[in-house]
mmCIF file of C-alpha atoms and ligand atoms in Angstrom:
data_model
loop_
_atom_site.group_PDB
_atom_site.id
_atom_site.type_symbol
_atom_site.label_atom_id
_atom_site.label_comp_id
_atom_site.label_asym_id
_atom_site.label_seq_id
_atom_site.Cartn_x
_atom_site.Cartn_y
_atom_site.Cartn_z
ATOM 1 C CA MET K 1 13.668 -4.561 16.582
ATOM 2 C CA ILE K 2 12.495 -1.446 14.984
ATOM 3 C CA PRO K 3 8.999 -2.484 13.669
ATOM 4 C CA ILE K 4 7.486 -1.353 10.206
ATOM 5 C CA TYR K 5 4.704 0.390 11.965
ATOM 6 C CA GLN K 6 3.019 1.075 15.103
ATOM 7 C CA PRO K 7 0.106 3.247 15.796
ATOM 8 C CA ASP K 8 0.198 6.169 18.395
ATOM 9 C CA LEU K 9 -2.548 5.568 20.745
ATOM 10 C CA SER K 10 -1.646 7.829 23.400
ATOM 11 C CA GLY K 11 -4.263 10.550 22.936
ATOM 12 C CA ASN K 12 -7.731 10.486 23.866
ATOM 13 C CA GLU K 13 -8.118 6.729 22.755
ATOM 14 C CA LYS K 14 -8.382 5.083 26.003
ATOM 15 C CA LYS K 15 -10.571 7.763 27.383
ATOM 16 C CA TYR K 16 -13.225 7.443 24.535
ATOM 17 C CA LEU K 17 -13.229 3.759 24.833
ATOM 18 C CA ILE K 18 -13.861 3.732 28.454
ATOM 19 C CA GLU K 19 -16.715 6.031 27.942
ATOM 20 C CA CYS K 20 -18.220 3.403 25.258
ATOM 21 C CA VAL K 21 -17.996 0.836 27.926
ATOM 22 C CA GLU K 22 -19.076 2.883 30.958
ATOM 23 C CA SER K 23 -22.142 4.006 28.938
ATOM 24 C CA THR K 24 -22.762 0.426 27.279
ATOM 25 C CA TRP K 25 -22.479 2.047 23.519
ATOM 26 C CA ILE K 26 -20.408 -0.491 22.255
ATOM 27 C CA SER K 27 -22.024 -1.373 19.416
ATOM 28 C CA SER K 28 -22.777 0.429 15.616
ATOM 29 C CA LYS K 29 -24.906 3.050 17.468
ATOM 30 C CA GLY K 30 -23.447 5.969 19.359
ATOM 31 C CA LYS K 31 -22.110 9.529 19.304
ATOM 32 C CA PHE K 32 -18.568 8.696 18.463
ATOM 33 C CA ILE K 33 -19.731 7.514 15.021
ATOM 34 C CA ASP K 34 -21.447 10.685 14.117
ATOM 35 C CA GLN K 35 -18.417 12.444 15.640
ATOM 36 C CA PHE K 36 -15.753 10.693 13.743
ATOM 37 C CA GLU K 37 -17.805 10.863 10.278
ATOM 38 C CA GLU K 38 -18.192 15.001 11.077
ATOM 39 C CA LYS K 39 -14.413 15.429 11.802
ATOM 40 C CA PHE K 40 -13.677 13.045 8.489
ATOM 41 C CA VAL K 41 -15.461 15.301 6.197
ATOM 42 C CA GLU K 42 -14.085 18.649 7.716
ATOM 43 C CA PHE K 43 -10.573 16.874 7.266
ATOM 44 C CA THR K 44 -11.189 15.520 3.817
ATOM 45 C CA LYS K 45 -13.941 18.259 2.541
ATOM 46 C CA ALA K 46 -15.967 15.321 0.990
ATOM 47 C CA ASP K 47 -19.360 16.166 0.249
ATOM 48 C CA TYR K 48 -20.533 13.057 2.037
ATOM 49 C CA ALA K 49 -18.934 10.078 3.862
ATOM 50 C CA THR K 50 -20.315 7.293 6.077
ATOM 51 C CA SER K 51 -18.104 4.848 7.966
ATOM 52 C CA VAL K 52 -17.691 0.987 7.607
ATOM 53 C CA ASN K 53 -15.951 -1.806 9.422
ATOM 54 C CA ASN K 54 -13.089 -1.883 7.064
ATOM 55 C CA GLY K 55 -11.463 -0.740 3.951
ATOM 56 C CA THR K 56 -11.927 -3.456 2.038
ATOM 57 C CA VAL K 57 -15.894 -3.870 2.519
ATOM 58 C CA ALA K 58 -15.572 -0.056 2.023
ATOM 59 C CA ILE K 59 -14.523 -0.864 -1.705
ATOM 60 C CA HIS K 60 -17.150 -3.603 -2.047
ATOM 61 C CA LEU K 61 -19.960 -1.226 -0.653
ATOM 62 C CA ALA K 62 -18.768 1.555 -3.261
ATOM 63 C CA LEU K 63 -18.536 -0.657 -6.473
ATOM 64 C CA GLU K 64 -22.202 -1.884 -5.492
ATOM 65 C CA ALA K 65 -23.533 1.507 -4.811
ATOM 66 C CA LEU K 66 -22.244 2.602 -8.067
ATOM 67 C CA GLY K 67 -23.981 -0.388 -9.994
ATOM 68 C CA ILE K 68 -21.238 -2.209 -10.778
ATOM 69 C CA SER K 69 -22.050 -5.948 -11.850
ATOM 70 C CA ALA K 70 -21.643 -8.838 -13.946
ATOM 71 C CA GLY K 71 -19.662 -8.420 -17.074
ATOM 72 C CA ASP K 72 -18.811 -4.891 -16.305
ATOM 73 C CA GLU K 73 -14.894 -4.273 -16.671
ATOM 74 C CA VAL K 74 -12.961 -2.247 -13.920
ATOM 75 C CA ILE K 75 -9.634 -0.856 -14.705
ATOM 76 C CA VAL K 76 -7.165 -0.995 -12.014
ATOM 77 C CA PRO K 77 -3.236 -0.854 -11.577
ATOM 78 C CA THR K 78 -1.615 -4.349 -11.234
ATOM 79 C CA LEU K 79 0.643 -2.781 -8.515
ATOM 80 C CA THR K 80 -1.664 -2.334 -5.736
ATOM 81 C CA TYR K 81 -2.972 -4.326 -2.705
ATOM 82 C CA ILE K 82 -4.979 -7.233 -3.026
ATOM 83 C CA ALA K 83 -8.194 -5.418 -1.650
ATOM 84 C CA SER K 84 -8.436 -3.157 -4.233
ATOM 85 C CA VAL K 85 -9.022 -6.114 -6.771
ATOM 86 C CA ASN K 86 -10.956 -8.654 -4.716
ATOM 87 C CA PRO K 87 -14.260 -6.804 -4.451
ATOM 88 C CA ILE K 88 -14.359 -5.955 -8.307
ATOM 89 C CA VAL K 89 -14.391 -10.068 -8.801
ATOM 90 C CA GLN K 90 -17.085 -10.240 -6.006
ATOM 91 C CA VAL K 91 -19.552 -7.816 -7.557
ATOM 92 C CA GLY K 92 -19.311 -10.102 -10.558
ATOM 93 C CA ALA K 93 -17.113 -7.724 -12.509
ATOM 94 C CA ILE K 94 -13.777 -8.209 -14.477
ATOM 95 C CA PRO K 95 -10.634 -6.532 -13.393
ATOM 96 C CA VAL K 96 -8.472 -4.880 -16.039
ATOM 97 C CA PHE K 97 -5.046 -4.539 -15.196
ATOM 98 C CA VAL K 98 -2.841 -1.310 -16.057
ATOM 99 C CA ASP K 99 0.782 -0.755 -15.724
ATOM 100 C CA SER K 100 2.194 2.095 -13.415
ATOM 101 C CA LEU K 101 4.476 5.051 -14.046
ATOM 102 C CA GLU K 102 8.247 4.444 -13.412
ATOM 103 C CA SER K 103 8.113 8.393 -11.722
ATOM 104 C CA THR K 104 5.542 8.158 -9.619
ATOM 105 C CA TRP K 105 4.532 4.413 -9.007
ATOM 106 C CA GLN K 106 0.702 5.417 -9.676
ATOM 107 C CA VAL K 107 -1.228 4.121 -12.224
ATOM 108 C CA ASP K 108 -0.346 5.244 -15.920
ATOM 109 C CA PRO K 109 -2.905 7.031 -17.391
ATOM 110 C CA GLU K 110 -2.013 6.174 -21.071
ATOM 111 C CA ASP K 111 -2.399 2.536 -20.231
ATOM 112 C CA ILE K 112 -6.024 3.250 -18.938
ATOM 113 C CA ARG K 113 -6.724 4.751 -22.432
ATOM 114 C CA LEU K 114 -5.201 1.778 -24.061
ATOM 115 C CA LYS K 115 -7.488 -0.515 -21.990
ATOM 116 C CA ILE K 116 -10.943 0.889 -22.272
ATOM 117 C CA THR K 117 -13.479 -1.328 -24.226
ATOM 118 C CA PRO K 118 -17.320 -0.827 -24.487
ATOM 119 C CA LYS K 119 -17.469 -3.128 -21.459
ATOM 120 C CA THR K 120 -15.555 -0.540 -19.383
ATOM 121 C CA LYS K 121 -17.836 0.636 -16.591
ATOM 122 C CA ALA K 122 -15.113 2.335 -14.234
ATOM 123 C CA ILE K 123 -11.766 3.151 -13.202
ATOM 124 C CA MET K 124 -10.518 2.310 -9.724
ATOM 125 C CA VAL K 125 -7.380 4.723 -9.022
ATOM 126 C CA VAL K 126 -5.202 3.885 -5.932
ATOM 127 C CA HIS K 127 -3.175 6.236 -4.319
ATOM 128 C CA LEU K 128 -0.377 4.165 -3.320
ATOM 129 C CA TYR K 129 1.942 4.681 -0.059
ATOM 130 C CA GLY K 130 0.366 8.184 0.406
ATOM 131 C CA GLN K 131 1.396 9.868 -3.000
ATOM 132 C CA SER K 132 -1.343 10.825 -5.261
ATOM 133 C CA ALA K 133 -2.317 9.787 -8.707
ATOM 134 C CA GLU K 134 -2.392 12.075 -11.962
ATOM 135 C CA MET K 135 -6.121 12.998 -11.038
ATOM 136 C CA ASP K 136 -6.383 15.551 -14.008
ATOM 137 C CA SER K 137 -5.594 13.183 -16.907
ATOM 138 C CA ILE K 138 -7.590 10.225 -14.974
ATOM 139 C CA MET K 139 -10.700 12.435 -14.724
ATOM 140 C CA GLN K 140 -10.424 13.751 -18.358
ATOM 141 C CA ILE K 141 -10.264 10.064 -19.535
ATOM 142 C CA ALA K 142 -13.483 9.263 -17.316
ATOM 143 C CA HIS K 143 -15.316 12.155 -18.552
ATOM 144 C CA GLU K 144 -14.136 11.546 -22.269
ATOM 145 C CA TYR K 145 -15.511 7.876 -21.964
ATOM 146 C CA ASN K 146 -18.195 8.430 -19.608
ATOM 147 C CA LEU K 147 -16.715 6.214 -16.979
ATOM 148 C CA LEU K 148 -17.098 6.112 -12.957
ATOM 149 C CA VAL K 149 -14.213 6.866 -11.007
ATOM 150 C CA ILE K 150 -13.307 4.849 -7.452
ATOM 151 C CA GLU K 151 -10.409 6.215 -5.352
ATOM 152 C CA ASP K 152 -8.857 3.579 -3.327
ATOM 153 C CA CYS K 153 -7.429 5.925 -0.438
ATOM 154 C CA ALA K 154 -6.709 3.157 1.969
ATOM 155 C CA GLU K 155 -3.013 4.540 2.156
ATOM 156 C CA ALA K 156 -3.752 8.232 1.405
ATOM 157 C CA PHE K 157 -5.446 9.758 4.227
ATOM 158 C CA GLY K 158 -3.727 13.395 4.122
ATOM 159 C CA THR K 159 -2.740 13.203 0.686
ATOM 160 C CA PHE K 160 -3.469 16.481 -1.605
ATOM 161 C CA TYR K 161 -3.818 16.780 -5.320
ATOM 162 C CA LYS K 162 -3.416 20.220 -6.312
ATOM 163 C CA GLY K 163 -4.781 21.495 -2.929
ATOM 164 C CA GLN K 164 -7.732 19.046 -3.003
ATOM 165 C CA HIS K 165 -7.896 15.761 -0.820
ATOM 166 C CA VAL K 166 -7.969 12.630 -2.672
ATOM 167 C CA GLY K 167 -11.175 10.345 -2.712
ATOM 168 C CA THR K 168 -13.015 13.749 -3.638
ATOM 169 C CA PHE K 169 -12.301 13.767 -7.349
ATOM 170 C CA GLY K 170 -13.865 10.475 -8.335
ATOM 171 C CA ASP K 171 -17.584 9.227 -7.903
ATOM 172 C CA VAL K 172 -16.528 7.602 -4.515
ATOM 173 C CA GLY K 173 -13.406 7.453 -2.348
ATOM 174 C CA THR K 174 -12.779 4.814 -0.182
ATOM 175 C CA PHE K 175 -10.502 4.714 2.925
ATOM 176 C CA SER K 176 -8.942 2.228 5.559
ATOM 177 C CA PHE K 177 -8.320 2.706 9.246
ATOM 178 C CA PHE K 178 -6.391 -0.798 9.726
ATOM 179 C CA GLY K 179 -3.902 -0.920 12.881
ATOM 180 C CA ASN K 180 -0.858 0.535 10.239
ATOM 181 C CA LYS K 181 -2.904 3.071 8.465
ATOM 182 C CA THR K 182 -2.064 6.751 8.930
ATOM 183 C CA ILE K 183 -5.009 6.959 11.388
ATOM 184 C CA THR K 184 -6.475 3.733 12.539
ATOM 185 C CA CYS K 185 -9.761 2.640 14.409
ATOM 186 C CA GLY K 186 -7.972 -0.930 14.827
ATOM 187 C CA GLU K 187 -10.175 -1.813 11.823
ATOM 188 C CA GLY K 188 -12.523 0.457 10.215
ATOM 189 C CA GLY K 189 -13.036 2.288 7.001
ATOM 190 C CA MET K 190 -14.965 4.947 5.241
ATOM 191 C CA VAL K 191 -16.572 5.730 2.042
ATOM 192 C CA THR K 192 -16.978 9.360 0.644
ATOM 193 C CA ALA K 193 -19.558 10.281 -2.135
ATOM 194 C CA LYS K 194 -19.791 13.118 -4.285
ATOM 195 C CA ASP K 195 -23.741 12.186 -5.261
ATOM 196 C CA LYS K 196 -26.389 12.136 -2.470
ATOM 197 C CA ALA K 197 -28.086 9.551 -3.878
ATOM 198 C CA VAL K 198 -24.664 7.556 -3.805
ATOM 199 C CA TYR K 199 -24.374 8.212 -0.095
ATOM 200 C CA GLU K 200 -27.700 7.276 0.869
ATOM 201 C CA LYS K 201 -27.588 4.046 -1.295
ATOM 202 C CA MET K 202 -24.300 2.928 0.553
ATOM 203 C CA LYS K 203 -25.740 3.902 3.857
ATOM 204 C CA HIS K 204 -28.675 1.693 3.120
ATOM 205 C CA LEU K 205 -26.540 -1.136 1.984
ATOM 206 C CA LYS K 206 -24.390 -1.248 4.540
ATOM 207 C CA ASN K 207 -27.179 -1.758 7.011
ATOM 208 C CA GLN K 208 -28.908 -4.818 5.831
ATOM 209 C CA GLY K 209 -30.887 -2.793 3.358
ATOM 210 C CA VAL K 210 -33.565 -1.434 5.997
ATOM 211 C CA SER K 211 -36.522 0.403 5.257
ATOM 212 C CA ALA K 212 -36.344 4.393 6.272
ATOM 213 C CA GLU K 213 -39.981 4.117 6.984
ATOM 214 C CA LYS K 214 -40.892 0.828 8.654
ATOM 215 C CA GLN K 215 -38.462 -1.004 11.075
ATOM 216 C CA TYR K 216 -37.307 -4.814 10.185
ATOM 217 C CA TRP K 217 -38.586 -4.003 6.649
ATOM 218 C CA HIS K 218 -35.625 -4.761 4.082
ATOM 219 C CA ASP K 219 -35.934 -4.006 0.467
ATOM 220 C CA VAL K 220 -32.805 -5.065 -0.990
ATOM 221 C CA VAL K 221 -30.122 -7.982 -0.601
ATOM 222 C CA ALA K 222 -27.594 -6.026 1.568
ATOM 223 C CA TYR K 223 -25.029 -6.160 4.350
ATOM 224 C CA ASN K 224 -23.871 -5.528 7.620
ATOM 225 C CA TYR K 225 -20.708 -3.425 6.896
ATOM 226 C CA ARG K 226 -21.226 -1.006 9.957
ATOM 227 C CA MET K 227 -18.606 0.528 12.145
ATOM 228 C CA THR K 228 -18.882 0.102 15.961
ATOM 229 C CA ASN K 229 -19.040 2.688 18.504
ATOM 230 C CA MET K 230 -15.707 1.577 19.798
ATOM 231 C CA GLN K 231 -13.990 1.598 16.537
ATOM 232 C CA ALA K 232 -15.315 5.216 16.023
ATOM 233 C CA ALA K 233 -13.889 6.221 19.539
ATOM 234 C CA ILE K 234 -10.544 5.242 18.624
ATOM 235 C CA GLY K 235 -10.866 6.816 15.175
ATOM 236 C CA LEU K 236 -11.938 10.270 16.417
ATOM 237 C CA ALA K 237 -8.938 10.042 19.028
ATOM 238 C CA GLN K 238 -6.671 9.636 15.980
ATOM 239 C CA ILE K 239 -8.224 11.997 13.984
ATOM 240 C CA GLU K 240 -8.037 14.807 16.416
ATOM 241 C CA ARG K 241 -4.035 14.552 16.010
ATOM 242 C CA ALA K 242 -3.919 13.898 12.311
ATOM 243 C CA GLU K 243 -2.304 16.805 11.379
ATOM 244 C CA GLU K 244 0.491 15.679 13.758
ATOM 245 C CA PHE K 245 0.726 12.611 12.517
ATOM 246 C CA ILE K 246 0.953 13.395 9.036
ATOM 247 C CA ALA K 247 3.601 16.429 10.003
ATOM 248 C CA ARG K 248 5.824 13.643 11.733
ATOM 249 C CA LYS K 249 5.700 11.211 9.107
ATOM 250 C CA LYS K 250 6.797 14.011 6.422
ATOM 251 C CA GLU K 251 9.689 15.098 8.946
ATOM 252 C CA ILE K 252 10.825 10.993 8.670
ATOM 253 C CA ALA K 253 10.571 10.841 5.004
ATOM 254 C CA GLU K 254 12.815 14.120 4.474
ATOM 255 C CA LEU K 255 15.264 12.951 7.169
ATOM 256 C CA TYR K 256 15.359 9.306 5.227
ATOM 257 C CA LYS K 257 16.020 11.486 1.922
ATOM 258 C CA LYS K 258 18.688 13.429 3.657
ATOM 259 C CA TYR K 259 20.694 10.587 4.715
ATOM 260 C CA LEU K 260 19.981 8.526 1.674
ATOM 261 C CA ALA K 261 20.885 11.104 -0.813
ATOM 262 C CA ASP K 262 24.405 9.995 -1.328
ATOM 263 C CA SER K 263 23.146 6.347 -1.284
ATOM 264 C CA SER K 264 22.508 3.849 -4.351
ATOM 265 C CA VAL K 265 18.889 3.604 -3.254
ATOM 266 C CA THR K 266 16.055 6.268 -4.432
ATOM 267 C CA VAL K 267 13.257 7.420 -2.335
ATOM 268 C CA HIS K 268 10.019 7.487 -3.430
ATOM 269 C CA ALA K 269 9.280 11.378 -3.995
ATOM 270 C CA GLN K 270 6.593 14.152 -3.746
ATOM 271 C CA GLN K 271 5.575 15.213 -7.020
ATOM 272 C CA PRO K 272 4.761 18.883 -8.092
ATOM 273 C CA GLU K 273 1.543 20.042 -6.900
ATOM 274 C CA THR K 274 0.689 17.035 -4.711
ATOM 275 C CA ILE K 275 1.091 16.754 -0.771
ATOM 276 C CA HIS K 276 2.556 13.010 -0.213
ATOM 277 C CA SER K 277 1.383 11.952 3.167
ATOM 278 C CA TYR K 278 4.127 9.327 3.192
ATOM 279 C CA TRP K 279 2.091 6.578 4.702
ATOM 280 C CA MET K 280 5.027 4.591 4.143
ATOM 281 C CA THR K 281 8.377 6.040 3.137
ATOM 282 C CA SER K 282 9.663 3.447 0.478
ATOM 283 C CA ILE K 283 12.823 3.100 -1.500
ATOM 284 C CA LEU K 284 13.847 1.413 -4.762
ATOM 285 C CA VAL K 285 16.972 -0.618 -5.047
ATOM 286 C CA LYS K 286 18.773 -0.455 -8.697
ATOM 287 C CA ASP K 287 19.153 -4.110 -9.180
ATOM 288 C CA ALA K 288 16.191 -6.513 -7.983
ATOM 289 C CA ARG K 289 18.744 -9.481 -6.797
ATOM 290 C CA ASP K 290 19.462 -6.857 -3.821
ATOM 291 C CA ARG K 291 15.914 -6.379 -2.512
ATOM 292 C CA GLU K 292 15.649 -9.470 -0.499
ATOM 293 C CA SER K 293 19.080 -9.462 0.536
ATOM 294 C CA LEU K 294 19.069 -6.128 1.903
ATOM 295 C CA ARG K 295 15.815 -6.906 3.764
ATOM 296 C CA ASP K 296 17.386 -9.884 5.219
ATOM 297 C CA PHE K 297 20.456 -7.753 6.131
ATOM 298 C CA LEU K 298 18.518 -5.160 7.966
ATOM 299 C CA LYS K 299 16.063 -7.744 9.535
ATOM 300 C CA ASN K 300 19.595 -8.728 11.198
ATOM 301 C CA GLU K 301 20.245 -5.490 12.185
ATOM 302 C CA GLY K 302 16.786 -5.176 13.889
ATOM 303 C CA ILE K 303 14.768 -3.526 11.113
ATOM 304 C CA GLU K 304 11.542 -4.749 10.065
ATOM 305 C CA THR K 305 10.711 -3.762 6.468
ATOM 306 C CA ARG K 306 8.365 -4.880 3.919
ATOM 307 C CA PRO K 307 8.648 -5.522 0.152
ATOM 308 C CA LEU K 308 6.451 -3.336 -2.288
ATOM 309 C CA PHE K 309 3.402 -5.040 -3.406
ATOM 310 C CA TYR K 310 3.571 -8.037 -5.448
ATOM 311 C CA PRO K 311 1.614 -7.016 -8.604
ATOM 312 C CA VAL K 312 -1.513 -8.712 -8.520
ATOM 313 C CA HIS K 313 -1.742 -10.276 -11.765
ATOM 314 C CA THR K 314 1.428 -12.387 -10.598
ATOM 315 C CA MET K 315 -0.936 -13.926 -8.332
ATOM 316 C CA PRO K 316 -2.802 -17.453 -8.692
ATOM 317 C CA MET K 317 -6.549 -16.054 -9.035
ATOM 318 C CA TYR K 318 -5.577 -13.251 -11.524
ATOM 319 C CA GLU K 319 -2.429 -14.772 -13.500
ATOM 320 C CA THR K 320 -2.048 -13.401 -16.930
ATOM 321 C CA GLN K 321 0.560 -13.563 -19.492
ATOM 322 C CA GLU K 322 0.286 -9.915 -20.280
ATOM 323 C CA ASN K 323 3.682 -7.949 -19.291
ATOM 324 C CA PHE K 324 3.226 -5.273 -17.141
ATOM 325 C CA ARG K 325 7.046 -3.684 -17.177
ATOM 326 C CA ILE K 326 6.697 -1.106 -14.724
ATOM 327 C CA ALA K 327 4.898 -2.344 -12.232
ATOM 328 C CA ASN K 328 7.119 -5.805 -12.461
ATOM 329 C CA SER K 329 10.127 -3.829 -11.853
ATOM 330 C CA LEU K 330 8.883 -1.833 -9.367
ATOM 331 C CA GLY K 331 7.205 -4.647 -7.397
ATOM 332 C CA GLY K 332 10.671 -6.492 -7.715
ATOM 333 C CA ARG K 333 12.975 -3.652 -6.432
ATOM 334 C CA GLY K 334 10.744 -1.635 -3.716
ATOM 335 C CA ILE K 335 10.994 -1.768 0.187
ATOM 336 C CA ASN K 336 8.994 0.283 2.399
ATOM 337 C CA LEU K 337 10.723 1.523 5.669
ATOM 338 C CA PRO K 338 9.504 1.987 9.005
ATOM 339 C CA SER K 339 7.135 4.839 8.664
ATOM 340 C CA TRP K 340 5.315 5.662 11.910
ATOM 341 C CA PRO K 341 5.035 9.175 13.752
ATOM 342 C CA GLY K 342 6.891 7.731 16.886
ATOM 343 C CA LEU K 343 10.294 6.987 15.350
ATOM 344 C CA THR K 344 12.784 8.794 16.612
ATOM 345 C CA ASN K 345 15.557 10.687 14.375
ATOM 346 C CA GLU K 346 18.257 8.465 15.753
ATOM 347 C CA GLN K 347 16.414 5.422 14.622
ATOM 348 C CA VAL K 348 15.713 6.928 10.951
ATOM 349 C CA VAL K 349 19.401 7.917 10.968
ATOM 350 C CA TYR K 350 20.287 4.223 12.204
ATOM 351 C CA ILE K 351 18.309 2.631 9.460
ATOM 352 C CA CYS K 352 20.185 4.859 6.419
ATOM 353 C CA GLU K 353 23.164 4.083 7.996
ATOM 354 C CA LYS K 354 22.757 0.346 7.811
ATOM 355 C CA ILE K 355 21.385 0.484 4.228
ATOM 356 C CA LYS K 356 24.346 2.498 2.948
ATOM 357 C CA LYS K 357 26.539 -0.297 5.115
ATOM 358 C CA TYR K 358 24.698 -3.009 2.792
ATOM 359 C CA PHE K 359 26.000 -1.277 -0.187
ATOM 360 C CA ALA K 360 29.297 -0.972 0.941
ATOM 361 C CA LEU K 361 29.894 -4.413 1.689
HETATM 362 C C1 PLP D 1 -5.157 -1.316 3.558
HETATM 363 C C2 PLP D 1 -5.658 -1.443 2.255
HETATM 364 C C3 PLP D 1 -7.008 -1.434 1.754
HETATM 365 C C4 PLP D 1 -8.025 -2.496 2.621
HETATM 366 O O1 PLP D 1 -8.173 -2.026 3.885
HETATM 367 P P1 PLP D 1 -8.410 -2.872 5.276
HETATM 368 O O2 PLP D 1 -9.060 -1.875 6.332
HETATM 369 O O3 PLP D 1 -7.264 -3.441 5.711
HETATM 370 O O4 PLP D 1 -9.589 -3.676 4.860
HETATM 371 C C5 PLP D 1 -7.331 -1.753 0.582
HETATM 372 N N1 PLP D 1 -6.488 -1.104 -0.353
HETATM 373 C C6 PLP D 1 -5.243 -0.697 -0.444
HETATM 374 C C7 PLP D 1 -4.673 0.042 -1.188
HETATM 375 C C8 PLP D 1 -4.753 -0.789 1.344
HETATM 376 O O5 PLP D 1 -3.553 -0.349 1.578
#
């Protein structure tokens, strides 16, 4: 079976992990945490960054630190992973869904405009599958209406918009290092901030709200969202090879494009003035009825795939009668293909041949 993803842990991961065990620094203190955070800032050029234990709490922490709370509305694309939305509800705010663009699969700036009300506090941008959202338009809207911007970059490590890494446009950016993300810690996350005060607040909240002056004195209801030195050890080994991973993922995406050029599926494309990091190379079938049967066909040929995200507004907790035409259409027609750096060219060609064979049947 060709898996949809498999992390490459053949660098310094083992060495650094052994160092954690042998030094006994296995908990949320230790040198790898600082080193990983430093390297992350170097890579993304974020003003500030602090590590957390996964990409979901990164979003929760960001919302809390920005003061988003009961009654506030947060605009979020319905075509996203569930973790972009749940933390909005968990801080007491209301997610307001918007549609996506057919061309990019990213949030539709015009629909954002239509959904703004006096209660709107923030826009949650999600850079889906490694492509960047239209940041110029989104930042323009945020500026016009004085809204906060949170960028969910869980799928967009290595993604750039007009030369700038995503997660550095808005007030905060959040990242995930789950096992199948572009770089991994096993589980892990990062939050970036533009403003030092927001960064300090995130550090305070992730660490039980402990006072900086007095040990075991806590001045706010807070959390334990700290990353461990072992997670950071893996993260550091991964980020040392980030350029290599991303370059290979792009090569794989180009290969898919080349071999699927004469097929009836469309490959998610890089947009002008952006760098797509191709977390997942993804395709669209023309007719939604082919989606599951193509996936079944590929499964029988030993190829694991994933469906594009089901739009969140179709799930029981978030069900609404509103129609999100593009998100529904993309969500019903999209497939993520195996996209990990260790895939061989032969495997990619094999996958493309099988996709074409399905449509020739
Ligand atoms: C993976 C992911 C998250 C959550 O990250 P975890 O580390 O799994 O908690 C959030 N948003 C998006 C878009 C993701 O893909």
